[in-house]
mmCIF file of C-alpha atoms and ligand atoms in Angstrom:
data_model
loop_
_atom_site.group_PDB
_atom_site.id
_atom_site.type_symbol
_atom_site.label_atom_id
_atom_site.label_comp_id
_atom_site.label_asym_id
_atom_site.label_seq_id
_atom_site.Cartn_x
_atom_site.Cartn_y
_atom_site.Cartn_z
ATOM 1 C CA MET T 1 -0.075 -0.030 0.084
ATOM 2 C CA THR T 2 1.253 3.497 -0.754
ATOM 3 C CA MET T 3 0.881 5.969 1.950
ATOM 4 C CA THR T 4 0.507 9.527 0.717
ATOM 5 C CA GLU T 5 1.459 12.356 3.119
ATOM 6 C CA ASN T 6 -1.351 14.740 4.066
ATOM 7 C CA GLY T 7 -1.192 17.831 2.017
ATOM 8 C CA VAL T 8 0.884 18.945 -0.956
ATOM 9 C CA ARG T 9 4.311 20.646 -0.290
ATOM 10 C CA GLU T 10 5.038 23.682 -2.239
ATOM 11 C CA VAL T 11 8.578 22.608 -2.688
ATOM 12 C CA ILE T 12 10.332 19.211 -2.458
ATOM 13 C CA ILE T 13 14.083 19.014 -2.779
ATOM 14 C CA ILE T 14 15.730 15.752 -3.665
ATOM 15 C CA GLY T 15 19.318 15.576 -2.486
ATOM 16 C CA GLY T 16 21.259 16.710 0.565
ATOM 17 C CA GLY T 17 24.625 18.278 -0.682
ATOM 18 C CA PRO T 18 25.620 21.909 -1.108
ATOM 19 C CA ALA T 19 22.933 22.548 -4.008
ATOM 20 C CA GLY T 20 20.151 20.783 -2.061
ATOM 21 C CA TYR T 21 20.601 22.496 1.203
ATOM 22 C CA THR T 22 21.185 25.943 -0.312
ATOM 23 C CA ALA T 23 17.979 25.496 -2.285
ATOM 24 C CA ALA T 24 16.288 24.465 1.104
ATOM 25 C CA LEU T 25 17.732 27.450 2.809
ATOM 26 C CA TYR T 26 16.333 29.805 0.234
ATOM 27 C CA ALA T 27 12.980 28.103 -0.127
ATOM 28 C CA ALA T 28 12.529 28.044 3.683
ATOM 29 C CA ARG T 29 13.252 31.678 3.988
ATOM 30 C CA ALA T 30 10.751 32.431 1.344
ATOM 31 C CA ASN T 31 8.160 30.681 3.688
ATOM 32 C CA LEU T 32 7.811 27.710 1.273
ATOM 33 C CA ARG T 33 8.603 25.157 4.097
ATOM 34 C CA PRO T 34 10.461 22.770 1.752
ATOM 35 C CA LEU T 35 10.749 19.027 2.356
ATOM 36 C CA VAL T 36 14.245 17.833 1.759
ATOM 37 C CA ILE T 37 14.610 14.221 0.906
ATOM 38 C CA GLU T 38 18.282 14.248 1.564
ATOM 39 C CA GLY T 39 19.291 10.734 1.059
ATOM 40 C CA PHE T 40 20.495 8.109 3.505
ATOM 41 C CA ASN T 41 24.015 9.141 3.117
ATOM 42 C CA TRP T 42 23.282 12.878 3.120
ATOM 43 C CA GLY T 43 26.098 15.439 2.649
ATOM 44 C CA GLY T 44 27.300 14.483 -0.838
ATOM 45 C CA GLN T 45 30.858 14.444 -2.055
ATOM 46 C CA LEU T 46 32.091 16.666 0.715
ATOM 47 C CA MET T 47 31.537 13.835 3.264
ATOM 48 C CA ILE T 48 34.683 12.187 1.725
ATOM 49 C CA THR T 49 36.670 15.383 1.758
ATOM 50 C CA SER T 50 38.806 16.378 4.617
ATOM 51 C CA ASP T 51 39.823 20.077 4.752
ATOM 52 C CA VAL T 52 37.852 22.486 2.541
ATOM 53 C CA GLU T 53 39.950 25.605 1.999
ATOM 54 C CA ASN T 54 38.384 27.213 -1.063
ATOM 55 C CA TYR T 55 34.788 27.771 0.194
ATOM 56 C CA PRO T 56 34.549 31.506 0.699
ATOM 57 C CA GLY T 57 33.752 32.679 4.290
ATOM 58 C CA TYR T 58 35.822 29.993 5.958
ATOM 59 C CA PRO T 59 39.361 31.716 6.026
ATOM 60 C CA GLU T 60 40.804 29.050 8.264
ATOM 61 C CA GLY T 61 39.219 26.121 6.183
ATOM 62 C CA ILE T 62 36.698 23.650 7.485
ATOM 63 C CA MET T 63 36.171 19.850 7.364
ATOM 64 C CA GLY T 64 33.929 18.783 4.589
ATOM 65 C CA PRO T 65 31.445 16.892 6.830
ATOM 66 C CA GLU T 66 31.344 19.807 9.370
ATOM 67 C CA MET T 67 30.547 22.209 6.477
ATOM 68 C CA MET T 68 27.617 19.995 5.310
ATOM 69 C CA GLN T 69 26.309 19.846 8.768
ATOM 70 C CA ASP T 70 26.455 23.763 8.878
ATOM 71 C CA PHE T 71 24.567 23.774 5.517
ATOM 72 C CA ARG T 72 21.973 21.544 6.871
ATOM 73 C CA ARG T 73 21.562 23.328 10.218
ATOM 74 C CA GLN T 74 21.046 26.665 8.442
ATOM 75 C CA ALA T 75 18.236 25.242 6.324
ATOM 76 C CA GLU T 76 16.684 23.698 9.366
ATOM 77 C CA ARG T 77 16.735 26.957 11.292
ATOM 78 C CA PHE T 78 14.442 28.488 8.751
ATOM 79 C CA GLY T 79 11.998 25.712 8.743
ATOM 80 C CA ALA T 80 13.151 23.109 6.248
ATOM 81 C CA ASP T 81 11.951 19.538 7.054
ATOM 82 C CA PHE T 82 14.165 16.544 6.260
ATOM 83 C CA VAL T 83 13.704 12.892 5.339
ATOM 84 C CA THR T 84 16.893 11.012 5.703
ATOM 85 C CA ASP T 85 16.245 8.443 3.116
ATOM 86 C CA ASP T 86 16.696 7.707 -0.642
ATOM 87 C CA VAL T 87 13.988 8.526 -3.159
ATOM 88 C CA THR T 88 12.981 5.345 -4.966
ATOM 89 C CA LYS T 89 10.606 6.663 -7.603
ATOM 90 C CA VAL T 90 9.304 9.969 -9.187
ATOM 91 C CA ASP T 91 6.360 10.795 -11.266
ATOM 92 C CA PHE T 92 6.375 14.248 -13.004
ATOM 93 C CA SER T 93 3.606 13.317 -15.457
ATOM 94 C CA GLU T 94 0.974 15.491 -13.644
ATOM 95 C CA GLN T 95 0.527 18.072 -10.832
ATOM 96 C CA PRO T 96 1.174 17.640 -8.050
ATOM 97 C CA PHE T 97 4.379 15.817 -8.724
ATOM 98 C CA ARG T 98 4.879 12.478 -6.808
ATOM 99 C CA VAL T 99 8.126 11.682 -5.076
ATOM 100 C CA SER T 100 8.226 8.237 -3.355
ATOM 101 C CA VAL T 101 10.532 6.827 -0.630
ATOM 102 C CA GLU T 102 9.767 3.103 -0.878
ATOM 103 C CA ASP T 103 5.834 2.914 -0.117
ATOM 104 C CA HIS T 104 5.650 6.450 1.181
ATOM 105 C CA GLU T 105 4.637 9.074 -1.240
ATOM 106 C CA TYR T 106 5.193 12.858 -1.040
ATOM 107 C CA LEU T 107 3.384 15.382 -3.286
ATOM 108 C CA GLY T 108 4.950 18.557 -4.381
ATOM 109 C CA GLU T 109 3.927 21.531 -6.588
ATOM 110 C CA THR T 110 7.474 21.863 -7.424
ATOM 111 C CA VAL T 111 10.522 19.650 -7.261
ATOM 112 C CA ILE T 112 14.174 20.698 -7.180
ATOM 113 C CA VAL T 113 16.469 17.769 -8.190
ATOM 114 C CA ALA T 114 19.855 18.109 -6.420
ATOM 115 C CA THR T 115 21.099 14.617 -6.407
ATOM 116 C CA GLY T 116 24.649 15.564 -7.481
ATOM 117 C CA ALA T 117 27.340 13.349 -9.163
ATOM 118 C CA SER T 118 29.726 10.784 -7.660
ATOM 119 C CA ALA T 119 33.363 10.463 -8.466
ATOM 120 C CA ARG T 120 34.020 7.042 -9.844
ATOM 121 C CA GLN T 121 35.965 5.092 -7.263
ATOM 122 C CA LEU T 122 38.674 2.499 -7.847
ATOM 123 C CA GLY T 123 36.595 -0.031 -5.854
ATOM 124 C CA LEU T 124 39.040 -1.075 -3.285
ATOM 125 C CA ASP T 125 38.591 -1.537 0.450
ATOM 126 C CA SER T 126 41.902 0.206 1.049
ATOM 127 C CA GLU T 127 40.665 3.164 -0.980
ATOM 128 C CA GLN T 128 37.640 3.498 1.269
ATOM 129 C CA LYS T 129 39.728 3.474 4.378
ATOM 130 C CA LEU T 130 42.061 6.203 3.223
ATOM 131 C CA GLN T 131 39.470 8.633 1.788
ATOM 132 C CA GLY T 132 40.337 12.156 3.078
ATOM 133 C CA ARG T 133 43.582 10.708 4.357
ATOM 134 C CA GLY T 134 45.599 11.179 1.199
ATOM 135 C CA MET T 135 43.101 9.395 -1.056
ATOM 136 C CA SER T 136 41.381 12.197 -2.986
ATOM 137 C CA TYR T 137 39.138 12.744 -5.927
ATOM 138 C CA CYS T 138 39.619 16.494 -6.496
ATOM 139 C CA ALA T 139 42.952 18.149 -7.216
ATOM 140 C CA THR T 140 41.376 21.587 -7.030
ATOM 141 C CA CYS T 141 40.277 20.921 -3.519
ATOM 142 C CA ASP T 142 43.239 19.016 -2.072
ATOM 143 C CA ALA T 143 46.453 19.849 -4.185
ATOM 144 C CA ALA T 144 47.636 22.318 -1.810
ATOM 145 C CA PHE T 145 48.026 19.693 0.971
ATOM 146 C CA PHE T 146 50.857 18.233 -0.975
ATOM 147 C CA PRO T 147 53.632 20.725 -1.187
ATOM 148 C CA ASN T 148 56.919 19.041 -2.344
ATOM 149 C CA LYS T 149 55.348 15.576 -2.005
ATOM 150 C CA HIS T 150 54.928 12.762 -4.514
ATOM 151 C CA VAL T 151 51.420 12.140 -5.563
ATOM 152 C CA VAL T 152 49.847 9.701 -7.982
ATOM 153 C CA VAL T 153 46.986 10.454 -10.491
ATOM 154 C CA VAL T 154 45.038 7.533 -11.637
ATOM 155 C CA GLY T 155 43.282 7.755 -15.148
ATOM 156 C CA GLY T 156 43.914 8.586 -18.675
ATOM 157 C CA GLY T 157 41.210 11.145 -19.658
ATOM 158 C CA ASP T 158 41.119 14.948 -19.646
ATOM 159 C CA SER T 159 40.427 15.000 -15.934
ATOM 160 C CA ALA T 160 43.569 13.032 -15.172
ATOM 161 C CA MET T 161 45.741 15.346 -17.369
ATOM 162 C CA GLU T 162 44.296 18.450 -15.879
ATOM 163 C CA GLU T 163 44.697 17.128 -12.437
ATOM 164 C CA ALA T 164 48.272 16.064 -12.978
ATOM 165 C CA THR T 165 49.225 19.382 -14.504
ATOM 166 C CA PHE T 166 47.512 21.340 -11.633
ATOM 167 C CA LEU T 167 49.106 19.103 -8.931
ATOM 168 C CA SER T 168 52.636 19.676 -10.498
ATOM 169 C CA ARG T 169 52.468 23.249 -9.239
ATOM 170 C CA PHE T 170 52.482 21.980 -5.688
ATOM 171 C CA ALA T 171 53.998 18.594 -5.594
ATOM 172 C CA SER T 172 57.613 17.743 -6.337
ATOM 173 C CA LYS T 173 56.611 14.722 -8.524
ATOM 174 C CA VAL T 174 53.392 13.562 -10.080
ATOM 175 C CA THR T 175 53.030 10.080 -11.389
ATOM 176 C CA VAL T 176 50.131 9.273 -13.776
ATOM 177 C CA VAL T 177 49.081 5.660 -13.623
ATOM 178 C CA HIS T 178 46.998 4.568 -16.513
ATOM 179 C CA ARG T 179 45.492 1.107 -17.392
ATOM 180 C CA ARG T 180 46.343 1.321 -21.182
ATOM 181 C CA ASP T 181 49.101 2.697 -23.161
ATOM 182 C CA GLU T 182 46.734 4.848 -25.224
ATOM 183 C CA PHE T 183 45.124 7.952 -23.691
ATOM 184 C CA ARG T 184 41.502 8.964 -23.996
ATOM 185 C CA ALA T 185 42.586 12.571 -23.064
ATOM 186 C CA SER T 186 42.601 15.132 -25.932
ATOM 187 C CA GLN T 187 45.863 15.737 -27.709
ATOM 188 C CA ILE T 188 46.325 19.188 -26.336
ATOM 189 C CA MET T 189 45.869 18.212 -22.687
ATOM 190 C CA LEU T 190 48.052 15.192 -23.114
ATOM 191 C CA ASP T 191 50.788 17.161 -24.858
ATOM 192 C CA ARG T 192 50.796 19.689 -22.042
ATOM 193 C CA ALA T 193 51.184 17.062 -19.352
ATOM 194 C CA ARG T 194 53.835 15.285 -21.430
ATOM 195 C CA GLY T 195 55.804 18.412 -21.736
ATOM 196 C CA ASN T 196 55.813 18.849 -17.926
ATOM 197 C CA ASP T 197 59.079 17.432 -16.440
ATOM 198 C CA LYS T 198 57.524 16.963 -13.036
ATOM 199 C CA ILE T 199 55.075 14.340 -14.439
ATOM 200 C CA GLU T 200 56.072 10.694 -14.852
ATOM 201 C CA TRP T 201 54.109 7.946 -16.432
ATOM 202 C CA ILE T 202 53.269 4.366 -15.658
ATOM 203 C CA THR T 203 51.143 2.673 -18.208
ATOM 204 C CA ASN T 204 49.354 -0.666 -18.593
ATOM 205 C CA ALA T 205 48.956 -0.624 -14.794
ATOM 206 C CA VAL T 206 46.062 -0.744 -12.455
ATOM 207 C CA VAL T 207 46.018 -0.043 -8.641
ATOM 208 C CA ASP T 208 45.695 -3.279 -6.615
ATOM 209 C CA GLU T 209 45.914 -1.631 -3.226
ATOM 210 C CA VAL T 210 46.183 1.859 -1.623
ATOM 211 C CA LEU T 211 48.853 1.369 1.098
ATOM 212 C CA GLY T 212 48.933 2.994 4.503
ATOM 213 C CA ASP T 213 47.405 2.658 7.985
ATOM 214 C CA THR T 214 46.272 6.158 8.866
ATOM 215 C CA ARG T 215 47.519 7.943 5.813
ATOM 216 C CA VAL T 216 48.436 7.035 2.251
ATOM 217 C CA THR T 217 52.075 5.837 2.066
ATOM 218 C CA GLY T 218 52.064 4.197 -1.312
ATOM 219 C CA LEU T 219 50.342 2.045 -3.931
ATOM 220 C CA ARG T 220 50.613 -1.609 -4.995
ATOM 221 C CA LEU T 221 50.323 -1.671 -8.770
ATOM 222 C CA ARG T 222 49.731 -4.526 -11.122
ATOM 223 C CA ASN T 223 50.811 -4.753 -14.783
ATOM 224 C CA VAL T 224 47.702 -5.659 -16.723
ATOM 225 C CA SER T 225 49.661 -7.634 -19.350
ATOM 226 C CA THR T 226 52.119 -9.647 -17.230
ATOM 227 C CA GLY T 227 50.222 -9.777 -13.959
ATOM 228 C CA GLU T 228 53.463 -8.578 -12.180
ATOM 229 C CA THR T 229 52.867 -6.512 -8.957
ATOM 230 C CA TRP T 230 55.120 -3.944 -7.262
ATOM 231 C CA GLU T 231 54.886 -1.215 -4.815
ATOM 232 C CA ILE T 232 55.547 2.523 -5.209
ATOM 233 C CA GLU T 233 55.802 5.125 -2.434
ATOM 234 C CA ALA T 234 53.360 8.043 -2.585
ATOM 235 C CA ASP T 235 51.958 10.750 -0.253
ATOM 236 C CA GLY T 236 48.763 11.077 -2.028
ATOM 237 C CA VAL T 237 46.478 9.433 -4.596
ATOM 238 C CA PHE T 238 44.108 11.319 -6.920
ATOM 239 C CA ALA T 239 41.598 9.072 -8.631
ATOM 240 C CA ALA T 240 40.570 10.993 -11.874
ATOM 241 C CA ILE T 241 38.544 8.174 -13.587
ATOM 242 C CA GLY T 242 35.386 10.240 -14.215
ATOM 243 C CA HIS T 243 32.211 11.099 -12.519
ATOM 244 C CA ASP T 244 28.680 9.753 -12.855
ATOM 245 C CA PRO T 245 25.611 11.907 -12.353
ATOM 246 C CA ASN T 246 23.091 10.471 -9.899
ATOM 247 C CA THR T 247 20.169 10.498 -12.291
ATOM 248 C CA ARG T 248 19.089 6.923 -12.687
ATOM 249 C CA LEU T 249 15.604 7.767 -11.282
ATOM 250 C CA PHE T 250 15.028 10.658 -13.712
ATOM 251 C CA LEU T 251 16.353 9.331 -17.085
ATOM 252 C CA ASP T 252 12.985 8.274 -18.364
ATOM 253 C CA GLN T 253 11.302 11.615 -17.602
ATOM 254 C CA LEU T 254 13.858 14.437 -17.610
ATOM 255 C CA ASP T 255 15.966 15.623 -20.661
ATOM 256 C CA HIS T 256 19.587 14.588 -20.146
ATOM 257 C CA ASP T 257 22.769 14.442 -22.261
ATOM 258 C CA GLU T 258 24.641 11.264 -23.373
ATOM 259 C CA ALA T 259 26.473 11.040 -20.083
ATOM 260 C CA GLY T 260 23.279 11.178 -18.136
ATOM 261 C CA TYR T 261 23.574 14.837 -16.856
ATOM 262 C CA LEU T 262 20.242 16.561 -16.682
ATOM 263 C CA VAL T 263 19.662 19.270 -19.167
ATOM 264 C CA THR T 264 18.072 22.647 -18.135
ATOM 265 C CA LYS T 265 16.727 25.549 -20.185
ATOM 266 C CA PRO T 266 19.442 28.124 -21.032
ATOM 267 C CA GLY T 267 19.672 30.692 -18.317
ATOM 268 C CA SER T 268 17.381 28.794 -15.950
ATOM 269 C CA THR T 269 17.260 25.704 -13.857
ATOM 270 C CA GLU T 270 13.932 24.498 -15.245
ATOM 271 C CA THR T 271 13.950 21.091 -16.798
ATOM 272 C CA ASN T 272 11.544 19.926 -19.553
ATOM 273 C CA PHE T 273 8.746 19.734 -16.925
ATOM 274 C CA PRO T 274 7.574 23.265 -15.804
ATOM 275 C CA GLY T 275 7.871 23.166 -12.024
ATOM 276 C CA VAL T 276 10.687 20.580 -12.035
ATOM 277 C CA PHE T 277 14.094 22.281 -11.561
ATOM 278 C CA ALA T 278 17.669 20.691 -11.549
ATOM 279 C CA VAL T 279 20.619 22.311 -9.765
ATOM 280 C CA GLY T 280 24.269 21.467 -8.766
ATOM 281 C CA ASP T 281 26.468 18.681 -10.067
ATOM 282 C CA VAL T 282 23.538 16.820 -11.524
ATOM 283 C CA VAL T 283 23.607 19.395 -14.299
ATOM 284 C CA ASP T 284 27.110 20.504 -14.107
ATOM 285 C CA HIS T 285 30.046 18.431 -15.309
ATOM 286 C CA ILE T 286 32.345 21.328 -15.843
ATOM 287 C CA TYR T 287 32.790 23.398 -12.616
ATOM 288 C CA ARG T 288 31.733 20.815 -9.993
ATOM 289 C CA GLN T 289 32.631 23.044 -6.906
ATOM 290 C CA ALA T 290 30.744 23.275 -3.683
ATOM 291 C CA VAL T 291 30.386 26.980 -4.202
ATOM 292 C CA THR T 292 28.975 26.679 -7.774
ATOM 293 C CA ALA T 293 26.639 23.997 -6.573
ATOM 294 C CA ALA T 294 25.426 26.112 -3.743
ATOM 295 C CA GLY T 295 24.880 29.053 -6.068
ATOM 296 C CA SER T 296 22.953 26.900 -8.481
ATOM 297 C CA GLY T 297 20.885 25.571 -5.463
ATOM 298 C CA CYS T 298 19.915 29.187 -4.763
ATOM 299 C CA MET T 299 18.928 29.737 -8.394
ATOM 300 C CA GLY T 300 16.635 26.691 -8.280
ATOM 301 C CA ALA T 301 14.798 27.893 -5.201
ATOM 302 C CA LEU T 302 14.340 31.417 -6.685
ATOM 303 C CA ASP T 303 13.127 29.697 -9.856
ATOM 304 C CA ALA T 304 10.664 27.556 -7.881
ATOM 305 C CA GLU T 305 9.413 30.545 -5.914
ATOM 306 C CA ARG T 306 8.720 32.499 -9.153
ATOM 307 C CA PHE T 307 6.993 29.486 -10.674
ATOM 308 C CA LEU T 308 4.760 29.227 -7.690
ATOM 309 C CA ALA T 309 4.109 33.029 -7.571
ATOM 310 C CA ALA T 310 3.186 33.078 -11.278
ATOM 311 C CA ARG T 311 0.833 30.240 -10.827
ATOM 312 C CA GLU T 312 -0.796 31.784 -7.758
ATOM 313 C CA GLY T 313 -1.223 34.975 -9.889
ATOM 314 C CA HIS T 314 -2.843 32.948 -12.638
ATOM 315 C CA LEU T 315 -5.200 31.218 -10.238
ATOM 316 C CA MET T 316 -6.078 34.585 -8.579
ATOM 317 C CA ALA T 317 -6.725 36.108 -11.939
ATOM 318 C CA ALA T 318 -8.894 33.119 -13.027
ATOM 319 C CA GLU T 319 -10.903 33.305 -9.792
ATOM 320 C CA ALA T 320 -11.379 37.160 -10.227
ATOM 321 C CA ALA T 321 -12.355 36.936 -13.821
ATOM 322 C CA PRO T 322 -16.109 37.291 -14.383
ATOM 323 C CA ARG T 323 -17.728 34.046 -15.379
ATOM 324 C CA ALA T 324 -19.575 33.898 -18.738
HETATM 325 P P1 LIG B 401 36.747 10.020 -19.013
HETATM 326 O O1 LIG B 401 37.054 10.758 -20.223
HETATM 327 O O2 LIG B 401 35.699 8.958 -18.938
HETATM 328 O O3 LIG B 401 38.150 9.302 -18.666
HETATM 329 C C1 LIG B 401 38.211 8.346 -17.563
HETATM 330 C C2 LIG B 401 39.572 7.776 -17.650
HETATM 331 O O4 LIG B 401 39.780 6.789 -16.410
HETATM 332 C C3 LIG B 401 39.868 6.850 -18.834
HETATM 333 O O5 LIG B 401 41.221 7.026 -19.234
HETATM 334 C C4 LIG B 401 39.586 5.436 -18.162
HETATM 335 O O6 LIG B 401 40.399 4.462 -18.965
HETATM 336 C C5 LIG B 401 40.048 5.552 -16.795
HETATM 337 N N1 LIG B 401 39.337 4.670 -15.990
HETATM 338 C C6 LIG B 401 37.945 4.460 -15.939
HETATM 339 N N2 LIG B 401 37.717 3.623 -14.949
HETATM 340 C C7 LIG B 401 38.871 3.116 -14.402
HETATM 341 C C8 LIG B 401 39.243 2.241 -13.404
HETATM 342 N N3 LIG B 401 38.251 1.600 -12.634
HETATM 343 N N4 LIG B 401 40.436 2.095 -13.157
HETATM 344 C C9 LIG B 401 41.452 2.714 -13.928
HETATM 345 N N5 LIG B 401 41.276 3.663 -14.841
HETATM 346 C C10 LIG B 401 39.980 3.792 -15.062
HETATM 347 O O7 LIG B 401 36.544 10.937 -17.740
HETATM 348 P P2 LIG B 401 37.158 12.397 -17.451
HETATM 349 O O8 LIG B 401 38.636 12.450 -17.710
HETATM 350 O O9 LIG B 401 36.704 12.882 -16.006
HETATM 351 O O10 LIG B 401 36.387 13.315 -18.528
HETATM 352 C C11 LIG B 401 34.983 13.428 -18.570
HETATM 353 C C12 LIG B 401 34.610 14.411 -19.634
HETATM 354 O O11 LIG B 401 34.934 15.778 -19.164
HETATM 355 C C13 LIG B 401 35.313 14.354 -20.995
HETATM 356 O O12 LIG B 401 34.397 14.586 -21.953
HETATM 357 C C14 LIG B 401 36.329 15.168 -20.878
HETATM 358 O O13 LIG B 401 36.819 15.654 -22.250
HETATM 359 C C15 LIG B 401 35.752 16.364 -20.180
HETATM 360 N N6 LIG B 401 36.808 17.242 -19.465
HETATM 361 C C16 LIG B 401 37.253 18.247 -20.129
HETATM 362 C C17 LIG B 401 38.314 18.969 -19.495
HETATM 363 C C18 LIG B 401 38.828 20.219 -20.237
HETATM 364 O O14 LIG B 401 38.729 20.300 -21.373
HETATM 365 N N7 LIG B 401 39.494 21.135 -19.463
HETATM 366 C C19 LIG B 401 38.808 18.776 -18.266
HETATM 367 C C20 LIG B 401 38.258 17.497 -17.601
HETATM 368 C C21 LIG B 401 37.271 16.777 -18.279
HETATM 369 P P3 LIG B 401 40.202 4.085 -20.410
HETATM 370 O O15 LIG B 401 40.629 5.148 -21.183
HETATM 371 O O16 LIG B 401 40.922 2.782 -20.471
HETATM 372 O O17 LIG B 401 38.715 3.719 -20.476
#
């Protein structure tokens, strides 16, 4: 049996990262009493980041999880409600929109999708253990923690080339580890990295284990042709093997690009369904920063607010119009 919550929410926000919580903050302050279905593992990618030093307003830096708690508390303070669970189904085919968490259904006049993207992981237990302790997925965020150190970048695409080049400004040595000897990266990015004498290359190799107890100390690599394994020392590891948008629930209803990122109307956060908005990394595969996601969350809330106000205006005009 499906249980439908009494009443229709003006705004339902799906996702609990910087974009979702900022949308919640703005919607709550506009008296729209948003419901945030934040996910069982709320907080998003910042939960696996240690120090955040590039979010404006925190001159001393802040731990990623602590920052997400602050974002959440700020939205709560103005009246946002939270469901700490994962959405299992959405139906945008008619108003009000339906958002389900298992057999519990929530109705919303607007929905803001802020489910983010996830950095692809190598899939190793040792990787999980050392996340935020030298195991990173974002050079822009963490490169400055490795001055004069040796770091490894895993991957052979544009992200890996970009991260390796960026890291070389801080680290004394950067080793790119790639599983083939051909690169997916564009020629220009590859050439730039190849021309950088701080960058070394290990090809036809994959990571078998990230080494270290409390911090990364190295890697065990395996040659994919010969099966030979060996260890190298490293102070940090950056996996740059791509991101996946968290859009599985929406692909049959919302417009998206080939990689699955949602597509919004130019200059707006509105999707192909009027009243359904998409914000943050679920639409953005270029900037992917907490601050850009937060800004986009704010835009989504303002767009939802305007959508509701315009509809209210139409309803009032319809009610006031003389009947024939
Ligand atoms: P990508 O193009 O999908 O490349 C991912 C890389 O990681 C590939 O080399 C892949 O190897 C490797 N990989 C995937 N899974 C792996 C695993 N489990 N273990 C080891 N290696 C693995 O992703 P991306 O580099 O993040 O780029 C995504 C998109 O953003 C691309 O369209 C790219 O052009 C664009 N981008 C552009 C810029 C720029 O222009 N400034 C910067 C960054 C990204 P294989 O090659 O063997 O599959």
